[in-house]
Coordinates of C-alpha atoms in Angstrom, one line a residue:
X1 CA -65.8 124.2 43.6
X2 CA -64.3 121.1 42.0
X3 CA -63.7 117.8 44.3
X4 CA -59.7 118.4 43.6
X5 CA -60.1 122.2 44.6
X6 CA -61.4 121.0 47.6
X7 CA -59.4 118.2 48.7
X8 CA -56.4 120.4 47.5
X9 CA -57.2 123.3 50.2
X10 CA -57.9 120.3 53.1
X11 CA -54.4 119.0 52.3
X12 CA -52.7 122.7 52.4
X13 CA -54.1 123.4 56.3
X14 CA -53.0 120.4 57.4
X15 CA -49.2 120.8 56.0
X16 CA -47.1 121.9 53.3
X17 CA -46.2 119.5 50.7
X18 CA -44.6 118.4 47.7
X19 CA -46.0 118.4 44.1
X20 CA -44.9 115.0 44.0
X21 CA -46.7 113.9 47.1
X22 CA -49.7 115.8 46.4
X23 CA -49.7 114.2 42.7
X24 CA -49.5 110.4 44.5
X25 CA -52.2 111.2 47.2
X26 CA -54.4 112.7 45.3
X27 CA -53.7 110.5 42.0
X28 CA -53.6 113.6 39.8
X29 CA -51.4 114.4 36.9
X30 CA -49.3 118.0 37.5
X31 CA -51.2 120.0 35.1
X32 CA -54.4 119.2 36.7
X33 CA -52.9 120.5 40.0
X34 CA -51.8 123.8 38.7
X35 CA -55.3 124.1 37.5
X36 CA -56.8 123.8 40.9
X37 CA -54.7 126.1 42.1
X38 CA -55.1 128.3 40.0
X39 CA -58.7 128.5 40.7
X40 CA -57.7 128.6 44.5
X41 CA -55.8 131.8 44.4
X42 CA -58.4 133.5 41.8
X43 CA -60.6 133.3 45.0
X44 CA -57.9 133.9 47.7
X45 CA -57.2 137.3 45.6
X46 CA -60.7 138.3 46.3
X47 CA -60.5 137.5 50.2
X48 CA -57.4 139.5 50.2
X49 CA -55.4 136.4 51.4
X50 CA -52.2 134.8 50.7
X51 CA -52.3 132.7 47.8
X52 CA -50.6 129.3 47.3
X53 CA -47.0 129.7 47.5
X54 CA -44.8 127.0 44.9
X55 CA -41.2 127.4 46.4
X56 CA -39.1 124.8 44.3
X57 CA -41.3 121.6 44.7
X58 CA -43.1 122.5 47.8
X59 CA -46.7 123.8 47.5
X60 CA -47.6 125.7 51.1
X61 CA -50.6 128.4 51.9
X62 CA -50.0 130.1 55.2
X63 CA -53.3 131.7 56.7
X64 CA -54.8 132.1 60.2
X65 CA -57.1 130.1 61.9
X66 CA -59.4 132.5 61.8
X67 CA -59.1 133.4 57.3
X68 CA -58.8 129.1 57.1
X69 CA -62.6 129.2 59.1
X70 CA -63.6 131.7 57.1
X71 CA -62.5 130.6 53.4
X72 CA -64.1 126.9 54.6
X73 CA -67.3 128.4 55.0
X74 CA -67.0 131.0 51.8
X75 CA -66.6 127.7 50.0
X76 CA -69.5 126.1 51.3
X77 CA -69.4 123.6 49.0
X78 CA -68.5 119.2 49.7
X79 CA -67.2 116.8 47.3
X80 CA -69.4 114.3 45.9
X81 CA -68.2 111.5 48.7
X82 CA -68.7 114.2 51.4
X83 CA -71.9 114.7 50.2
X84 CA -72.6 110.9 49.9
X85 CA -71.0 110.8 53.8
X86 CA -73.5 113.3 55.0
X87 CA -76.7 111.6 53.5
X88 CA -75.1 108.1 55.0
X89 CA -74.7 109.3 58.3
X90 CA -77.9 111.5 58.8
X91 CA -79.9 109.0 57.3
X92 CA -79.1 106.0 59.1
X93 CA -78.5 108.2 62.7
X94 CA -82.0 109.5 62.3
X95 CA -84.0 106.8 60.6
X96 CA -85.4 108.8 58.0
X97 CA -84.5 111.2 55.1
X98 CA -86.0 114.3 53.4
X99 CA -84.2 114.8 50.2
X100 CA -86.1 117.7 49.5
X101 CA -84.9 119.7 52.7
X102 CA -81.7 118.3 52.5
X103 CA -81.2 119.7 48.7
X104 CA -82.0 122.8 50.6
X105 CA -79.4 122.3 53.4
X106 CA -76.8 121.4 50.6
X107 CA -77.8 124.0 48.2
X108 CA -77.5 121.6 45.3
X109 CA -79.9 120.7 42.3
X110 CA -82.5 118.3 42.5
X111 CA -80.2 115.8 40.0
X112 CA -77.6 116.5 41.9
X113 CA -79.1 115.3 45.8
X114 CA -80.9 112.5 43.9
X115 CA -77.8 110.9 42.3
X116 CA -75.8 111.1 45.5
X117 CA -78.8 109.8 47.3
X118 CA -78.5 106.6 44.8
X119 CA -75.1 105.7 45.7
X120 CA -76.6 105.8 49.7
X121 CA -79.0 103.0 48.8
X122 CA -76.5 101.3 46.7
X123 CA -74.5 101.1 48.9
X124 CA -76.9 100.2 52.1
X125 CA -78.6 97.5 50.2
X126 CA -75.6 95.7 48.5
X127 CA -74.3 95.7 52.9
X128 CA -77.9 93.8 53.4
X129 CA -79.6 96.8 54.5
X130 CA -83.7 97.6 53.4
X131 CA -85.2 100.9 52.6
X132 CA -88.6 102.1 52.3
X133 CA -89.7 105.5 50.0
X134 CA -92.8 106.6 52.0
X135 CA -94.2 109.3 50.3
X136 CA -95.3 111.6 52.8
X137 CA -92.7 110.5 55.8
X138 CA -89.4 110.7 52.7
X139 CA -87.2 107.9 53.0
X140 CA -87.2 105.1 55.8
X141 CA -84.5 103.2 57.4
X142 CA -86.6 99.8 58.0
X143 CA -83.4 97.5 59.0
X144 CA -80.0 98.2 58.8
X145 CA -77.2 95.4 58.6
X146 CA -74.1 94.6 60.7
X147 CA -72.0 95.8 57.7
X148 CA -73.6 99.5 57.7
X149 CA -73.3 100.2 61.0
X150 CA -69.6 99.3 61.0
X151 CA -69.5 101.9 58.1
X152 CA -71.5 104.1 60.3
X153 CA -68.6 104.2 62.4
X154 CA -65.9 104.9 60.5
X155 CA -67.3 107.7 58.2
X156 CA -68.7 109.5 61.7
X157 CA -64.7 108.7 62.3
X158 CA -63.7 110.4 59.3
X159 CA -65.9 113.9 60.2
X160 CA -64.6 114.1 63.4
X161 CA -60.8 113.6 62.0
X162 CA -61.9 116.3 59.9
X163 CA -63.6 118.7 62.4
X164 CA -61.7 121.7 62.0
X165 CA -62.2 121.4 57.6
X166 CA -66.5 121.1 57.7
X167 CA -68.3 123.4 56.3
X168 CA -71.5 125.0 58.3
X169 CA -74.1 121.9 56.9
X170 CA -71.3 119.2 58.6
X171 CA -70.9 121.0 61.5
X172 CA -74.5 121.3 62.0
X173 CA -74.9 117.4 61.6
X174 CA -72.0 116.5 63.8
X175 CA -73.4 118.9 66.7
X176 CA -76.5 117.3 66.5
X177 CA -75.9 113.6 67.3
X178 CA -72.8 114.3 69.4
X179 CA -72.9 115.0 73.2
X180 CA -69.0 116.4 73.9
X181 CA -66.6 119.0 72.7
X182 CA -64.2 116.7 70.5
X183 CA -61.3 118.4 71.2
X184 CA -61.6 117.7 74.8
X185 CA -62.4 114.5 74.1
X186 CA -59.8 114.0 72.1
X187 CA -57.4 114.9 74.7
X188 CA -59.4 112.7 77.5
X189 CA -58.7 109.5 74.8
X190 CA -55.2 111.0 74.7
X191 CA -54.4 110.8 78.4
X192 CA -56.1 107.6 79.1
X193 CA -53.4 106.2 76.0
X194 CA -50.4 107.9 77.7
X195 CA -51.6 106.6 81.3
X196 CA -51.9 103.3 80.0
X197 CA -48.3 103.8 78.3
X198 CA -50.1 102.4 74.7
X199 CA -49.1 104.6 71.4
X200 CA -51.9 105.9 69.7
X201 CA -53.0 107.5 66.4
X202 CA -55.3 110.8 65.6
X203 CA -57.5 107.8 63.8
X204 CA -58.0 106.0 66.7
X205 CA -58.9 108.4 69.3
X206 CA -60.9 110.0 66.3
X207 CA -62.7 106.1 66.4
X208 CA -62.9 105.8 70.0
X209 CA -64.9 109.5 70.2
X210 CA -67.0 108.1 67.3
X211 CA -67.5 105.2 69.4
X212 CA -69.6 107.6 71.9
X213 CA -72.1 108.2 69.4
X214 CA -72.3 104.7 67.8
X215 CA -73.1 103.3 71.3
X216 CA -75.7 106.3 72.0
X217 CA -77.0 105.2 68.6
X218 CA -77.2 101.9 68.5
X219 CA -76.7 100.3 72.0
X220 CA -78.1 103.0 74.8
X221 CA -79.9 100.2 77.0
X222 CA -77.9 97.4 75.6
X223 CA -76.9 94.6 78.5
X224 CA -74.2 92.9 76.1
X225 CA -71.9 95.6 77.1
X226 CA -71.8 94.7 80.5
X227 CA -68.5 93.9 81.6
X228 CA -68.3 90.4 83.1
X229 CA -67.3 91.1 86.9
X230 CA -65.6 87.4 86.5
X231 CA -63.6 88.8 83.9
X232 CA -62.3 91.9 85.9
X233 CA -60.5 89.8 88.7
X234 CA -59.0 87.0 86.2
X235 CA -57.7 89.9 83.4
X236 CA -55.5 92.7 85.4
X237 CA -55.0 94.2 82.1
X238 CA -59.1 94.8 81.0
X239 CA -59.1 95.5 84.9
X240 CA -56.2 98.3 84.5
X241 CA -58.4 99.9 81.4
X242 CA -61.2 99.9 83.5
X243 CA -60.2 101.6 85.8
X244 CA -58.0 104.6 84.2
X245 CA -61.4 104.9 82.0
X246 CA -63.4 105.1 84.8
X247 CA -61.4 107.9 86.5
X248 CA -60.1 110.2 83.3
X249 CA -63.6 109.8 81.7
X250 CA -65.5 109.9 85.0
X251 CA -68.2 111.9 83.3
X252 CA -68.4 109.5 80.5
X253 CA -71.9 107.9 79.5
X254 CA -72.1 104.6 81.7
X255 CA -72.1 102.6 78.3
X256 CA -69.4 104.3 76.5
X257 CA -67.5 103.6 79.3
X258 CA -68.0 100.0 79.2
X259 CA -67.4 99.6 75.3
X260 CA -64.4 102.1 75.7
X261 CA -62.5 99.4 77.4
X262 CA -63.1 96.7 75.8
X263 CA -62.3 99.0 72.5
X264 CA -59.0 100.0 74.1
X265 CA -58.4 96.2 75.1
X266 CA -58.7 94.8 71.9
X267 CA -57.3 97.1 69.8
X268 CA -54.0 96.5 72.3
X269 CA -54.3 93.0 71.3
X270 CA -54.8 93.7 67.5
X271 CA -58.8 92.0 67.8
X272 CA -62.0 93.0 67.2
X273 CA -60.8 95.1 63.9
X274 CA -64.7 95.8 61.9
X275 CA -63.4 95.6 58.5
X276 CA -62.3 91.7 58.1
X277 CA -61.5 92.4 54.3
X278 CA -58.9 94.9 55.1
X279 CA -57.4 93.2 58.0
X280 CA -56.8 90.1 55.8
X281 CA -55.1 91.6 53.1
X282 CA -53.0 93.8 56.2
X283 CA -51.8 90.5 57.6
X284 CA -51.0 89.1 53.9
X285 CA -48.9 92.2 53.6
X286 CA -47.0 91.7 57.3
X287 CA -46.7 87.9 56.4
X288 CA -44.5 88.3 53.2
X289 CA -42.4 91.1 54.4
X290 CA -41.4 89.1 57.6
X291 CA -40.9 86.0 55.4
X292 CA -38.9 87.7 52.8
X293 CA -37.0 90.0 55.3
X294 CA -36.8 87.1 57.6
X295 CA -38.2 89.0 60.9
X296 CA -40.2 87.4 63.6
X297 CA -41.1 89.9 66.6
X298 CA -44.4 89.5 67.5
X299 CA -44.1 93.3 69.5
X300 CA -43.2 94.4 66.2
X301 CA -46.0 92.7 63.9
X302 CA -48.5 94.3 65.8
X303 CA -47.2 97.9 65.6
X304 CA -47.1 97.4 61.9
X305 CA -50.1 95.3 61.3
X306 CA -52.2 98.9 63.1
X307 CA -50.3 101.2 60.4
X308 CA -51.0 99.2 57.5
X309 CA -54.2 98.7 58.7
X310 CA -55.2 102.2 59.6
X311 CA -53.5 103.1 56.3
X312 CA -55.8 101.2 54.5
X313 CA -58.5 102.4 55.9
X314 CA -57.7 106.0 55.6
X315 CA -56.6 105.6 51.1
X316 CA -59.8 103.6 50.9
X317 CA -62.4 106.1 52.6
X318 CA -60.5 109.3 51.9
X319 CA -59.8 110.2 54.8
X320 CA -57.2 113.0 54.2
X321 CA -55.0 113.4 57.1
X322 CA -51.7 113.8 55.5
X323 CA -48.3 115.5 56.2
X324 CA -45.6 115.9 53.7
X325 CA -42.5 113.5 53.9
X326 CA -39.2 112.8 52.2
X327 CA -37.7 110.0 51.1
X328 CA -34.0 109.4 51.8
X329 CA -32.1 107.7 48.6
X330 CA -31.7 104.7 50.4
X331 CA -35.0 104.7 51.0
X332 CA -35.6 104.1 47.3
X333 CA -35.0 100.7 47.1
X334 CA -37.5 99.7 50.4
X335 CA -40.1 101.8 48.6
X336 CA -40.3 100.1 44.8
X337 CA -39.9 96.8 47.2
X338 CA -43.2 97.6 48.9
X339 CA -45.1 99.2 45.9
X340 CA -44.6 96.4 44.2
X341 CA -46.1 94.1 47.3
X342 CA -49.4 96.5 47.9
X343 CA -49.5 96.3 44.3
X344 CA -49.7 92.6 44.4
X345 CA -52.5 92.9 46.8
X346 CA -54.5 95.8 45.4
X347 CA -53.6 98.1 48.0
X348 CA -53.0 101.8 48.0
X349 CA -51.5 104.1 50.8
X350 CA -50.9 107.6 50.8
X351 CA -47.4 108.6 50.7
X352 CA -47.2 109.2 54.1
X353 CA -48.4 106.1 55.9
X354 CA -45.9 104.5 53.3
X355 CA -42.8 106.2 54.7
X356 CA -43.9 105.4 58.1
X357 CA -44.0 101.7 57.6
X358 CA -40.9 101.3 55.3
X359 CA -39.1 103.5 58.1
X360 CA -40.8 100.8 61.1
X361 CA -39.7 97.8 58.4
X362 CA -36.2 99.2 57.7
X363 CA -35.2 99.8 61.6
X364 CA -36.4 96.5 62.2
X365 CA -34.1 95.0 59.2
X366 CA -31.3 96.7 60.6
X367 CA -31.6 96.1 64.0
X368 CA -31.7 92.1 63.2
X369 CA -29.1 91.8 60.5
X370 CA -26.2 94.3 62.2
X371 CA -26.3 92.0 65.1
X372 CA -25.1 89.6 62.5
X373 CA -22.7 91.4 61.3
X374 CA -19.1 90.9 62.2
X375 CA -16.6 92.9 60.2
X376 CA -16.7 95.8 57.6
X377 CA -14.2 96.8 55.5
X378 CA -14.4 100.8 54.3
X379 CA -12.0 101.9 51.8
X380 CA -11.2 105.8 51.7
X381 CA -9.7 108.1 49.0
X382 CA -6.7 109.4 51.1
X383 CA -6.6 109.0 55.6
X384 CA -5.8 111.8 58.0
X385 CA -5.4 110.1 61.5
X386 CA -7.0 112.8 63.7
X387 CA -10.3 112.3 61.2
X388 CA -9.7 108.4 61.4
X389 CA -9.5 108.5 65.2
X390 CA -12.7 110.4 65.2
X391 CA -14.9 108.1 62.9
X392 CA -13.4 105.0 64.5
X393 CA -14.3 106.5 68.0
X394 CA -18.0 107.3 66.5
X395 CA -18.2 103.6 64.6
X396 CA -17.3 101.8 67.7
X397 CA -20.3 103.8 70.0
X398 CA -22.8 103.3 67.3
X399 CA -22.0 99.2 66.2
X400 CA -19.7 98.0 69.0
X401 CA -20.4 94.5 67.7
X402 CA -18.6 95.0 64.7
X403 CA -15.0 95.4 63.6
X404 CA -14.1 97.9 61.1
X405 CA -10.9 97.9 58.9
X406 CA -10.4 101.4 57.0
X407 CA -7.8 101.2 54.8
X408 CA -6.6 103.4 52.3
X409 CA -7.7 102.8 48.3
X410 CA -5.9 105.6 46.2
X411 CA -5.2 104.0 43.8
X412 CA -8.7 102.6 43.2
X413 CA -7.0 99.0 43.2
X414 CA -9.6 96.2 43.3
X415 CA -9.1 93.2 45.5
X416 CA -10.6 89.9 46.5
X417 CA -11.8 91.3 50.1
X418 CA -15.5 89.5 50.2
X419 CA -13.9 86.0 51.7
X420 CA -12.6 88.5 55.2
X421 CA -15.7 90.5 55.3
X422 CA -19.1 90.6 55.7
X423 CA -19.5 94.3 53.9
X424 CA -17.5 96.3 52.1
X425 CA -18.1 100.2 51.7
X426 CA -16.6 102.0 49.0
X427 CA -16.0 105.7 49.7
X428 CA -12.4 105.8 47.8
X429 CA -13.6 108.8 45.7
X430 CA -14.1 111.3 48.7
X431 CA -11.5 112.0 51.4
X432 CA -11.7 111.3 54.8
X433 CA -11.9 114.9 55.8
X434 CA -14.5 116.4 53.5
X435 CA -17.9 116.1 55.2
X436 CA -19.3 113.8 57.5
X437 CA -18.1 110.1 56.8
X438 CA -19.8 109.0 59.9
X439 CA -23.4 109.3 57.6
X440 CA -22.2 108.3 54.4
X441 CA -20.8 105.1 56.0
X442 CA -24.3 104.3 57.8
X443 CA -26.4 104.9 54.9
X444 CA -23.9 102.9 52.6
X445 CA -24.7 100.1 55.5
X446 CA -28.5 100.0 54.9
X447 CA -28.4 100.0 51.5
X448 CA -26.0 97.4 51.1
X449 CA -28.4 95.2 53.6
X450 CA -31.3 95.8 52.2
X451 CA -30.1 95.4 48.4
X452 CA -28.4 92.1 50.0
X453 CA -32.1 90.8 51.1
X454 CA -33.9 91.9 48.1

């Protein structure tokens, strides 16, 4: 099966989703997706499935569990950079490689294991890496670099994000150098967040259960991981993690443990992120949207700083955990604003780590510039009082800071208002009572700000 085939199907079990979306996350042109589907239902026909479903814009397969296991493993088949992932991960967990046997385990050609095999050791040594062809052990792993074994961590990451999509060879690989059941570690991860009250994401518990087999790895009898008593008693915070770690993961590895809470206390802080490249251009990001949007809460540079950096993370690895989202119009404008900026900086999203931080950035903007606002003029096509009661009522609840004027405009007549107000919103051309004026007024709001900063 084709990569697109592939990464097509992995996109459809998570959610449904738009052509458009799927065309921007998976930079592929329309035509090439109806191929791939195409192909996709030829072989759902012959598992007497559903097939793909195109209901206006919106691409959706609905299928059991069960049929979703089975047409995973009929397909039996990775992408090239799943392939590439496998061969990283065994080879450096394990020391050595066989490419022979693993041709086998891949069922691939011998062309086929070898170039994948290149882009490994390209990879490894450009990171500072050395590897040794022995002919009768295969390949060796004689020393492998700081770099790699931060890449270690976040494809092993990426294949437990994925869990439920690998096909028999990855599942085979992942059972072998793990020690736990990642869905109930998962949820362990989960409750230790919740009890500490800190918001977390399906990557980073997928990084902190990765984390288990890094330190098994890397660091089983390491002393550098033992938490400074000193430290404890001074820092009631590392001393809280500690201790909620220590009693939801009570049958966690003595190490993993350790490096869990100094993981969880960092990443609280927004420190010790492994990818220094990404984080740089992340905070170059933050740094011109709070300049040009004029923002300054710490709380909220760190929320944002995680999303864009996750984000990043996720477009440039692959990692496909998607959803479908839509874009409000007013939306619009935030959107080409921000393309333009990770354009500037050679960064890519997909579309729905995007929407999340233009929806963090906009309720910050409006938050901080409506407490600046003082009056609002709207001007209406015709006024009934009982409706203008009503949306007076509903304006003073939801901006009780700011005085509204609503005043009648039937004849469309233009006037000099801008000296008395701070906005004006123009809904002359719809009467008061026809639909909800309460949301056509709000969006009006945001857009008017956010043109008005831009």
């Amino acid at each position: 099966m084709y990569d697109t085939t592939i990464n097509i199907l992995k996109i459809l079990y998570q959610t449904k989703i738009s052509k458009e979306n799927l065309s921007q996350n998976l930079n592929l042109k329309e035509n090439s997706i109806y191929r791939a589907i195409l192909e996709i239902n030829i072989l759902l026909d012959d598992l007497k499935y559903n097939t793909i479903k195109i209901k206006g814009k919106i691409l959706e397969l609905k299928l059991t569990k069960q049929q979703w296991r089975t047409l995973f493993k009929k397909l039996d088949s990775l992408t090239f950079e799943d392939k590439v992932d496998y061969l990283y991960i065994k080879f450096i967990y394990f020391n050595s490689i066989n490419l022979e046997k693993e041709r086998v385990n891949l069922n691939i050609s011998r062309s086929s294991i070898n170039r994948c095999f290149l882009h490994v050791k390209k990879l490894m040594l450009k990171n500072g890496s050395e590897i040794l062809s022995n002919k009768r052990k295969g390949i060796e792993l004689i020393y492998l670099s700081e770099d790699d074994k931060k890449l270690f961590l976040l494809k092993l990451t990426k294949i437990i994000m994925e869990e439920d999509l690998l096909i028999p060879v990855q599942k085979i690989l992942l059972n072998s150098i793990k020690n736990f059941i990642v869905k109930i570690r998962l949820s362990k991860l989960s409750a230790i967040y919740r009890c500490l009250k800190l918001s977390s994401t399906i990557m980073t518990l997928s990084y902190l259960c990765a984390l288990d087999i890094y330190i098994e790895r890397f660091y089983q009898n390491n002393k550098t991981l033992i938490i400074n008593k000193e430290k404890l008693k001074i820092d009631t915070n590392l001393k809280k993690i500690y201790t909620v770690v220590s009693s939801i993961g009570y049958n966690f590895e003595k190490n993993y443990k350790k490096s869990l809470t100094y993981n969880i206390y960092n990443l609280s802080l927004n420190r010790y992120y492994y990818f220094d490249d990404t984080i740089k251009k992340s905070n170059l990001i933050i740094e011109e949207i709070f300049k040009i949007f004029g923002l300054s809460s710490n709380i909220f540079k760190k929320t944002i700083l995680e999303y864009m950096y996750l984000g990043v993370l996720k477009k440039e690895h692959n990692i496909l955990k998607i959803r479908n989202v839509y874009y409000h119009y007013n939306d619009k404008i935030l959107l080409d604003f921000f393309n333009k900026l990770l354009k500037k900086y050679s960064v890519e999203l997909y579309s729905c780590d995007k929407y999340k931080i233009i929806y963090l950035i906009k309720k910050e903007i409006l938050n901080k510039k409506i407490k600046e606002i003082n009056n609002i003029l709207i001007l209406i096509e015709e006024i009934n009082p009982l409706y203008q009661k009503t949306l007076k009522d509903k304006l003073k609840n939801n901006f009780p800071n700011i005085n509204f004027n609503i005043q009648c405009n039937y004849l469309n007549i233009k006037k000099d208002y801008n000296k008395d107000y701070d906005y004006i919103i123009d809904d002359s051309q719809i009467t008061l009572g026809g639909g909800d004026i309460f949301d056509r007024v709000e969006n009006k709001l945001q857009m008017l700000i956010i043109e008005n900063i831009i």
